[in-house]
Amino acid sequence: MHPPLTLHKHPMCAEIIEEFQKCHIDHPIGKFFGECTDLKIKLDRCFREEKALKRKANFEESKKLKERLQAFRKESAEKSPEEKNFV
């Protein structure tokens, strides 16, 4: 099963999505007997690559956010050491 084939959500795979949808239109019965299987395999590979790239970008973004949070915590801890007694 693949995610919904919306072009704007998968710009990296847009060309393959269009080919796959065209194959389904051109072969309404053949699609059930493997006519579009090669395109389906290419599409699945493209989705996996796209997901890996998104995962890597999200991981990098989370690292930056964690670093900013740690810097903020360190800065606020250095500014007011007397506030530590209340926490």
mmCIF file of N, CA and C in Angstrom:
data_model
loop_
_atom_site.group_PDB
_atom_site.id
_atom_site.type_symbol
_atom_site.label_atom_id
_atom_site.label_comp_id
_atom_site.label_asym_id
_atom_site.label_seq_id
_atom_site.Cartn_x
_atom_site.Cartn_y
_atom_site.Cartn_z
ATOM 1 N N MET A 1 0.843 -1.172 0.000
ATOM 2 C CA MET A 1 0.000 0.000 0.000
ATOM 3 C C MET A 1 0.892 1.239 0.000
ATOM 4 N N HIS A 2 0.506 2.207 -0.756
ATOM 5 C CA HIS A 2 1.274 3.435 -0.831
ATOM 6 C C HIS A 2 0.448 4.594 -0.297
ATOM 7 N N PRO A 3 1.099 5.698 0.023
ATOM 8 C CA PRO A 3 0.350 6.864 0.496
ATOM 9 C C PRO A 3 -0.482 7.444 -0.647
ATOM 10 N N PRO A 4 -1.385 8.363 -0.343
ATOM 11 C CA PRO A 4 -2.169 8.988 -1.410
ATOM 12 C C PRO A 4 -1.259 9.619 -2.464
ATOM 13 N N LEU A 5 -1.621 9.458 -3.713
ATOM 14 C CA LEU A 5 -0.766 9.905 -4.815
ATOM 15 C C LEU A 5 -1.058 11.352 -5.189
ATOM 16 N N THR A 6 -0.805 12.254 -4.264
ATOM 17 C CA THR A 6 -0.980 13.672 -4.531
ATOM 18 C C THR A 6 0.368 14.255 -4.942
ATOM 19 N N LEU A 7 0.370 14.927 -6.056
ATOM 20 C CA LEU A 7 1.625 15.426 -6.617
ATOM 21 C C LEU A 7 2.276 16.484 -5.739
ATOM 22 N N HIS A 8 1.478 17.342 -5.130
ATOM 23 C CA HIS A 8 2.075 18.414 -4.337
ATOM 24 C C HIS A 8 2.730 17.906 -3.049
ATOM 25 N N LYS A 9 2.328 16.741 -2.566
ATOM 26 C CA LYS A 9 2.943 16.187 -1.366
ATOM 27 C C LYS A 9 4.203 15.374 -1.672
ATOM 28 N N HIS A 10 4.364 14.977 -2.923
ATOM 29 C CA HIS A 10 5.499 14.148 -3.312
ATOM 30 C C HIS A 10 6.152 14.715 -4.574
ATOM 31 N N PRO A 11 6.754 15.891 -4.474
ATOM 32 C CA PRO A 11 7.340 16.501 -5.681
ATOM 33 C C PRO A 11 8.495 15.684 -6.259
ATOM 34 N N MET A 12 9.188 14.966 -5.402
ATOM 35 C CA MET A 12 10.321 14.167 -5.860
ATOM 36 C C MET A 12 9.861 13.002 -6.755
ATOM 37 N N CYS A 13 8.662 12.512 -6.524
ATOM 38 C CA CYS A 13 8.149 11.345 -7.240
ATOM 39 C C CYS A 13 7.035 11.701 -8.222
ATOM 40 N N ALA A 14 6.871 12.957 -8.536
ATOM 41 C CA ALA A 14 5.737 13.408 -9.345
ATOM 42 C C ALA A 14 5.699 12.737 -10.718
ATOM 43 N N GLU A 15 6.840 12.618 -11.343
ATOM 44 C CA GLU A 15 6.886 12.023 -12.684
ATOM 45 C C GLU A 15 6.429 10.560 -12.662
ATOM 46 N N ILE A 16 6.900 9.814 -11.691
ATOM 47 C CA ILE A 16 6.536 8.399 -11.582
ATOM 48 C C ILE A 16 5.058 8.261 -11.222
ATOM 49 N N ILE A 17 4.556 9.149 -10.369
ATOM 50 C CA ILE A 17 3.133 9.119 -10.008
ATOM 51 C C ILE A 17 2.276 9.314 -11.245
ATOM 52 N N GLU A 18 2.646 10.282 -12.079
ATOM 53 C CA GLU A 18 1.875 10.535 -13.300
ATOM 54 C C GLU A 18 1.909 9.336 -14.237
ATOM 55 N N GLU A 19 3.079 8.711 -14.379
ATOM 56 C CA GLU A 19 3.189 7.518 -15.221
ATOM 57 C C GLU A 19 2.324 6.383 -14.668
ATOM 58 N N PHE A 20 2.356 6.218 -13.359
ATOM 59 C CA PHE A 20 1.590 5.155 -12.709
ATOM 60 C C PHE A 20 0.090 5.377 -12.885
ATOM 61 N N GLN A 21 -0.367 6.601 -12.692
ATOM 62 C CA GLN A 21 -1.781 6.904 -12.876
ATOM 63 C C GLN A 21 -2.198 6.720 -14.326
ATOM 64 N N LYS A 22 -1.320 7.110 -15.264
ATOM 65 C CA LYS A 22 -1.610 6.929 -16.688
ATOM 66 C C LYS A 22 -1.709 5.443 -17.030
ATOM 67 N N CYS A 23 -0.833 4.643 -16.443
ATOM 68 C CA CYS A 23 -0.863 3.199 -16.667
ATOM 69 C C CYS A 23 -2.198 2.617 -16.194
ATOM 70 N N HIS A 24 -2.676 3.075 -15.056
ATOM 71 C CA HIS A 24 -3.952 2.579 -14.541
ATOM 72 C C HIS A 24 -5.113 2.984 -15.447
ATOM 73 N N ILE A 25 -5.023 4.173 -16.029
ATOM 74 C CA ILE A 25 -6.073 4.623 -16.948
ATOM 75 C C ILE A 25 -6.007 3.842 -18.260
ATOM 76 N N ASP A 26 -4.788 3.636 -18.768
ATOM 77 C CA ASP A 26 -4.610 2.944 -20.042
ATOM 78 C C ASP A 26 -4.919 1.449 -19.958
ATOM 79 N N HIS A 27 -4.748 0.866 -18.792
ATOM 80 C CA HIS A 27 -4.941 -0.584 -18.620
ATOM 81 C C HIS A 27 -5.892 -0.844 -17.444
ATOM 82 N N PRO A 28 -7.176 -0.562 -17.616
ATOM 83 C CA PRO A 28 -8.107 -0.696 -16.490
ATOM 84 C C PRO A 28 -8.244 -2.123 -15.959
ATOM 85 N N ILE A 29 -8.061 -3.097 -16.795
ATOM 86 C CA ILE A 29 -8.147 -4.483 -16.327
ATOM 87 C C ILE A 29 -6.748 -5.068 -16.140
ATOM 88 N N GLY A 30 -5.831 -4.673 -17.008
ATOM 89 C CA GLY A 30 -4.463 -5.185 -16.924
ATOM 90 C C GLY A 30 -3.752 -4.801 -15.639
ATOM 91 N N LYS A 31 -4.197 -3.709 -15.021
ATOM 92 C CA LYS A 31 -3.564 -3.288 -13.763
ATOM 93 C C LYS A 31 -3.735 -4.355 -12.679
ATOM 94 N N PHE A 32 -4.784 -5.154 -12.785
ATOM 95 C CA PHE A 32 -4.996 -6.219 -11.804
ATOM 96 C C PHE A 32 -4.132 -7.450 -12.076
ATOM 97 N N PHE A 33 -3.551 -7.521 -13.268
ATOM 98 C CA PHE A 33 -2.745 -8.675 -13.655
ATOM 99 C C PHE A 33 -1.281 -8.327 -13.851
ATOM 100 N N GLY A 34 -0.824 -7.236 -13.224
ATOM 101 C CA GLY A 34 0.595 -6.915 -13.217
ATOM 102 C C GLY A 34 1.075 -6.006 -14.322
ATOM 103 N N GLU A 35 0.188 -5.376 -15.039
ATOM 104 C CA GLU A 35 0.582 -4.498 -16.137
ATOM 105 C C GLU A 35 1.390 -3.289 -15.639
ATOM 106 N N CYS A 36 1.077 -2.796 -14.450
ATOM 107 C CA CYS A 36 1.722 -1.593 -13.922
ATOM 108 C C CYS A 36 2.677 -1.902 -12.762
ATOM 109 N N THR A 37 3.052 -3.151 -12.610
ATOM 110 C CA THR A 37 3.864 -3.561 -11.467
ATOM 111 C C THR A 37 5.242 -2.903 -11.460
ATOM 112 N N ASP A 38 5.872 -2.787 -12.620
ATOM 113 C CA ASP A 38 7.199 -2.168 -12.673
ATOM 114 C C ASP A 38 7.147 -0.716 -12.193
ATOM 115 N N LEU A 39 6.125 -0.005 -12.604
ATOM 116 C CA LEU A 39 5.974 1.375 -12.150
ATOM 117 C C LEU A 39 5.683 1.431 -10.651
ATOM 118 N N LYS A 40 4.920 0.472 -10.159
ATOM 119 C CA LYS A 40 4.618 0.409 -8.728
ATOM 120 C C LYS A 40 5.890 0.203 -7.925
ATOM 121 N N ILE A 41 6.776 -0.644 -8.407
ATOM 122 C CA ILE A 41 8.051 -0.886 -7.720
ATOM 123 C C ILE A 41 8.898 0.378 -7.729
ATOM 124 N N LYS A 42 8.967 1.060 -8.881
ATOM 125 C CA LYS A 42 9.705 2.321 -8.958
ATOM 126 C C LYS A 42 9.113 3.363 -8.015
ATOM 127 N N LEU A 43 7.805 3.410 -7.932
ATOM 128 C CA LEU A 43 7.121 4.359 -7.068
ATOM 129 C C LEU A 43 7.422 4.072 -5.598
ATOM 130 N N ASP A 44 7.377 2.812 -5.208
ATOM 131 C CA ASP A 44 7.691 2.442 -3.826
ATOM 132 C C ASP A 44 9.125 2.826 -3.470
ATOM 133 N N ARG A 45 10.064 2.593 -4.376
ATOM 134 C CA ARG A 45 11.463 2.969 -4.131
ATOM 135 C C ARG A 45 11.605 4.479 -3.982
ATOM 136 N N CYS A 46 10.901 5.216 -4.835
ATOM 137 C CA CYS A 46 10.949 6.666 -4.767
ATOM 138 C C CYS A 46 10.391 7.167 -3.439
ATOM 139 N N PHE A 47 9.283 6.590 -2.994
ATOM 140 C CA PHE A 47 8.700 6.984 -1.712
ATOM 141 C C PHE A 47 9.656 6.684 -0.561
ATOM 142 N N ARG A 48 10.354 5.561 -0.624
ATOM 143 C CA ARG A 48 11.316 5.227 0.425
ATOM 144 C C ARG A 48 12.453 6.237 0.458
ATOM 145 N N GLU A 49 12.972 6.604 -0.730
ATOM 146 C CA GLU A 49 14.046 7.595 -0.791
ATOM 147 C C GLU A 49 13.568 8.944 -0.265
ATOM 148 N N GLU A 50 12.372 9.323 -0.669
ATOM 149 C CA GLU A 50 11.807 10.595 -0.220
ATOM 150 C C GLU A 50 11.642 10.611 1.302
ATOM 151 N N LYS A 51 11.168 9.517 1.850
ATOM 152 C CA LYS A 51 10.978 9.423 3.292
ATOM 153 C C LYS A 51 12.313 9.485 4.031
ATOM 154 N N ALA A 52 13.330 8.842 3.479
ATOM 155 C CA ALA A 52 14.650 8.876 4.100
ATOM 156 C C ALA A 52 15.199 10.302 4.121
ATOM 157 N N LEU A 53 15.008 11.036 3.030
ATOM 158 C CA LEU A 53 15.472 12.421 2.986
ATOM 159 C C LEU A 53 14.715 13.288 3.993
ATOM 160 N N LYS A 54 13.416 13.095 4.091
ATOM 161 C CA LYS A 54 12.628 13.852 5.061
ATOM 162 C C LYS A 54 13.049 13.511 6.484
ATOM 163 N N ARG A 55 13.283 12.228 6.733
ATOM 164 C CA ARG A 55 13.696 11.791 8.062
ATOM 165 C C ARG A 55 15.028 12.441 8.443
ATOM 166 N N LYS A 56 15.959 12.477 7.491
ATOM 167 C CA LYS A 56 17.265 13.083 7.755
ATOM 168 C C LYS A 56 17.120 14.578 8.025
ATOM 169 N N ALA A 57 16.299 15.267 7.239
ATOM 170 C CA ALA A 57 16.090 16.702 7.436
ATOM 171 C C ALA A 57 15.430 16.973 8.788
ATOM 172 N N ASN A 58 14.460 16.153 9.162
ATOM 173 C CA ASN A 58 13.805 16.321 10.462
ATOM 174 C C ASN A 58 14.781 16.080 11.604
ATOM 175 N N PHE A 59 15.660 15.107 11.446
ATOM 176 C CA PHE A 59 16.648 14.814 12.477
ATOM 177 C C PHE A 59 17.603 15.992 12.643
ATOM 178 N N GLU A 60 18.063 16.564 11.530
ATOM 179 C CA GLU A 60 18.952 17.724 11.596
ATOM 180 C C GLU A 60 18.246 18.907 12.261
ATOM 181 N N GLU A 61 16.999 19.107 11.924
ATOM 182 C CA GLU A 61 16.218 20.203 12.523
ATOM 183 C C GLU A 61 16.059 19.988 14.024
ATOM 184 N N SER A 62 15.816 18.746 14.434
ATOM 185 C CA SER A 62 15.658 18.466 15.863
ATOM 186 C C SER A 62 16.968 18.668 16.611
ATOM 187 N N LYS A 63 18.103 18.345 15.968
ATOM 188 C CA LYS A 63 19.401 18.587 16.607
ATOM 189 C C LYS A 63 19.607 20.077 16.844
ATOM 190 N N LYS A 64 19.258 20.894 15.850
ATOM 191 C CA LYS A 64 19.403 22.343 16.003
ATOM 192 C C LYS A 64 18.504 22.857 17.120
ATOM 193 N N LEU A 65 17.283 22.348 17.172
ATOM 194 C CA LEU A 65 16.355 22.773 18.206
ATOM 195 C C LEU A 65 16.852 22.373 19.597
ATOM 196 N N LYS A 66 17.385 21.172 19.723
ATOM 197 C CA LYS A 66 17.925 20.726 21.011
ATOM 198 C C LYS A 66 19.103 21.586 21.432
ATOM 199 N N GLU A 67 19.975 21.937 20.485
ATOM 200 C CA GLU A 67 21.125 22.785 20.800
ATOM 201 C C GLU A 67 20.666 24.163 21.268
ATOM 202 N N ARG A 68 19.651 24.721 20.589
ATOM 203 C CA ARG A 68 19.130 26.023 21.001
ATOM 204 C C ARG A 68 18.511 25.944 22.389
ATOM 205 N N LEU A 69 17.797 24.865 22.662
ATOM 206 C CA LEU A 69 17.178 24.688 23.970
ATOM 207 C C LEU A 69 18.232 24.552 25.064
ATOM 208 N N GLN A 70 19.270 23.775 24.801
ATOM 209 C CA GLN A 70 20.339 23.627 25.783
ATOM 210 C C GLN A 70 21.057 24.949 26.032
ATOM 211 N N ALA A 71 21.298 25.708 24.970
ATOM 212 C CA ALA A 71 21.941 27.013 25.116
ATOM 213 C C ALA A 71 21.049 27.945 25.935
ATOM 214 N N PHE A 72 19.751 27.916 25.680
ATOM 215 C CA PHE A 72 18.825 28.747 26.431
ATOM 216 C C PHE A 72 18.821 28.359 27.906
ATOM 217 N N ARG A 73 18.785 27.062 28.178
ATOM 218 C CA ARG A 73 18.788 26.594 29.571
ATOM 219 C C ARG A 73 20.080 26.991 30.283
ATOM 220 N N LYS A 74 21.185 26.843 29.582
ATOM 221 C CA LYS A 74 22.477 27.199 30.168
ATOM 222 C C LYS A 74 22.535 28.696 30.442
ATOM 223 N N GLU A 75 22.061 29.482 29.491
ATOM 224 C CA GLU A 75 22.067 30.932 29.641
ATOM 225 C C GLU A 75 21.179 31.375 30.796
ATOM 226 N N SER A 76 20.003 30.792 30.895
ATOM 227 C CA SER A 76 19.098 31.183 31.977
ATOM 228 C C SER A 76 19.610 30.698 33.330
ATOM 229 N N ALA A 77 20.317 29.590 33.370
ATOM 230 C CA ALA A 77 20.889 29.092 34.622
ATOM 231 C C ALA A 77 22.040 29.985 35.081
ATOM 232 N N GLU A 78 22.804 30.524 34.153
ATOM 233 C CA GLU A 78 23.926 31.391 34.500
ATOM 234 C C GLU A 78 23.451 32.773 34.935
ATOM 235 N N LYS A 79 22.339 33.231 34.394
ATOM 236 C CA LYS A 79 21.851 34.568 34.708
ATOM 237 C C LYS A 79 21.315 34.673 36.128
ATOM 238 N N SER A 80 20.621 33.684 36.569
ATOM 239 C CA SER A 80 19.969 33.788 37.879
ATOM 240 C C SER A 80 20.204 32.535 38.718
ATOM 241 N N PRO A 81 21.341 32.434 39.361
ATOM 242 C CA PRO A 81 21.612 31.253 40.193
ATOM 243 C C PRO A 81 20.724 31.194 41.431
ATOM 244 N N GLU A 82 20.217 32.338 41.920
ATOM 245 C CA GLU A 82 19.353 32.302 43.099
ATOM 246 C C GLU A 82 17.995 31.676 42.805
ATOM 247 N N GLU A 83 17.587 31.656 41.532
ATOM 248 C CA GLU A 83 16.317 31.041 41.180
ATOM 249 C C GLU A 83 16.372 29.518 41.257
ATOM 250 N N LYS A 84 17.563 28.950 41.290
ATOM 251 C CA LYS A 84 17.705 27.500 41.394
ATOM 252 C C LYS A 84 17.122 26.985 42.706
ATOM 253 N N ASN A 85 17.169 27.788 43.763
ATOM 254 C CA ASN A 85 16.656 27.363 45.069
ATOM 255 C C ASN A 85 15.143 27.162 45.037
ATOM 256 N N PHE A 86 14.451 27.842 44.164
ATOM 257 C CA PHE A 86 13.009 27.732 44.093
ATOM 258 C C PHE A 86 12.529 26.568 43.245
ATOM 259 N N VAL A 87 13.398 25.991 42.456
ATOM 260 C CA VAL A 87 12.991 24.915 41.548
ATOM 261 C C VAL A 87 13.135 23.578 42.175
#
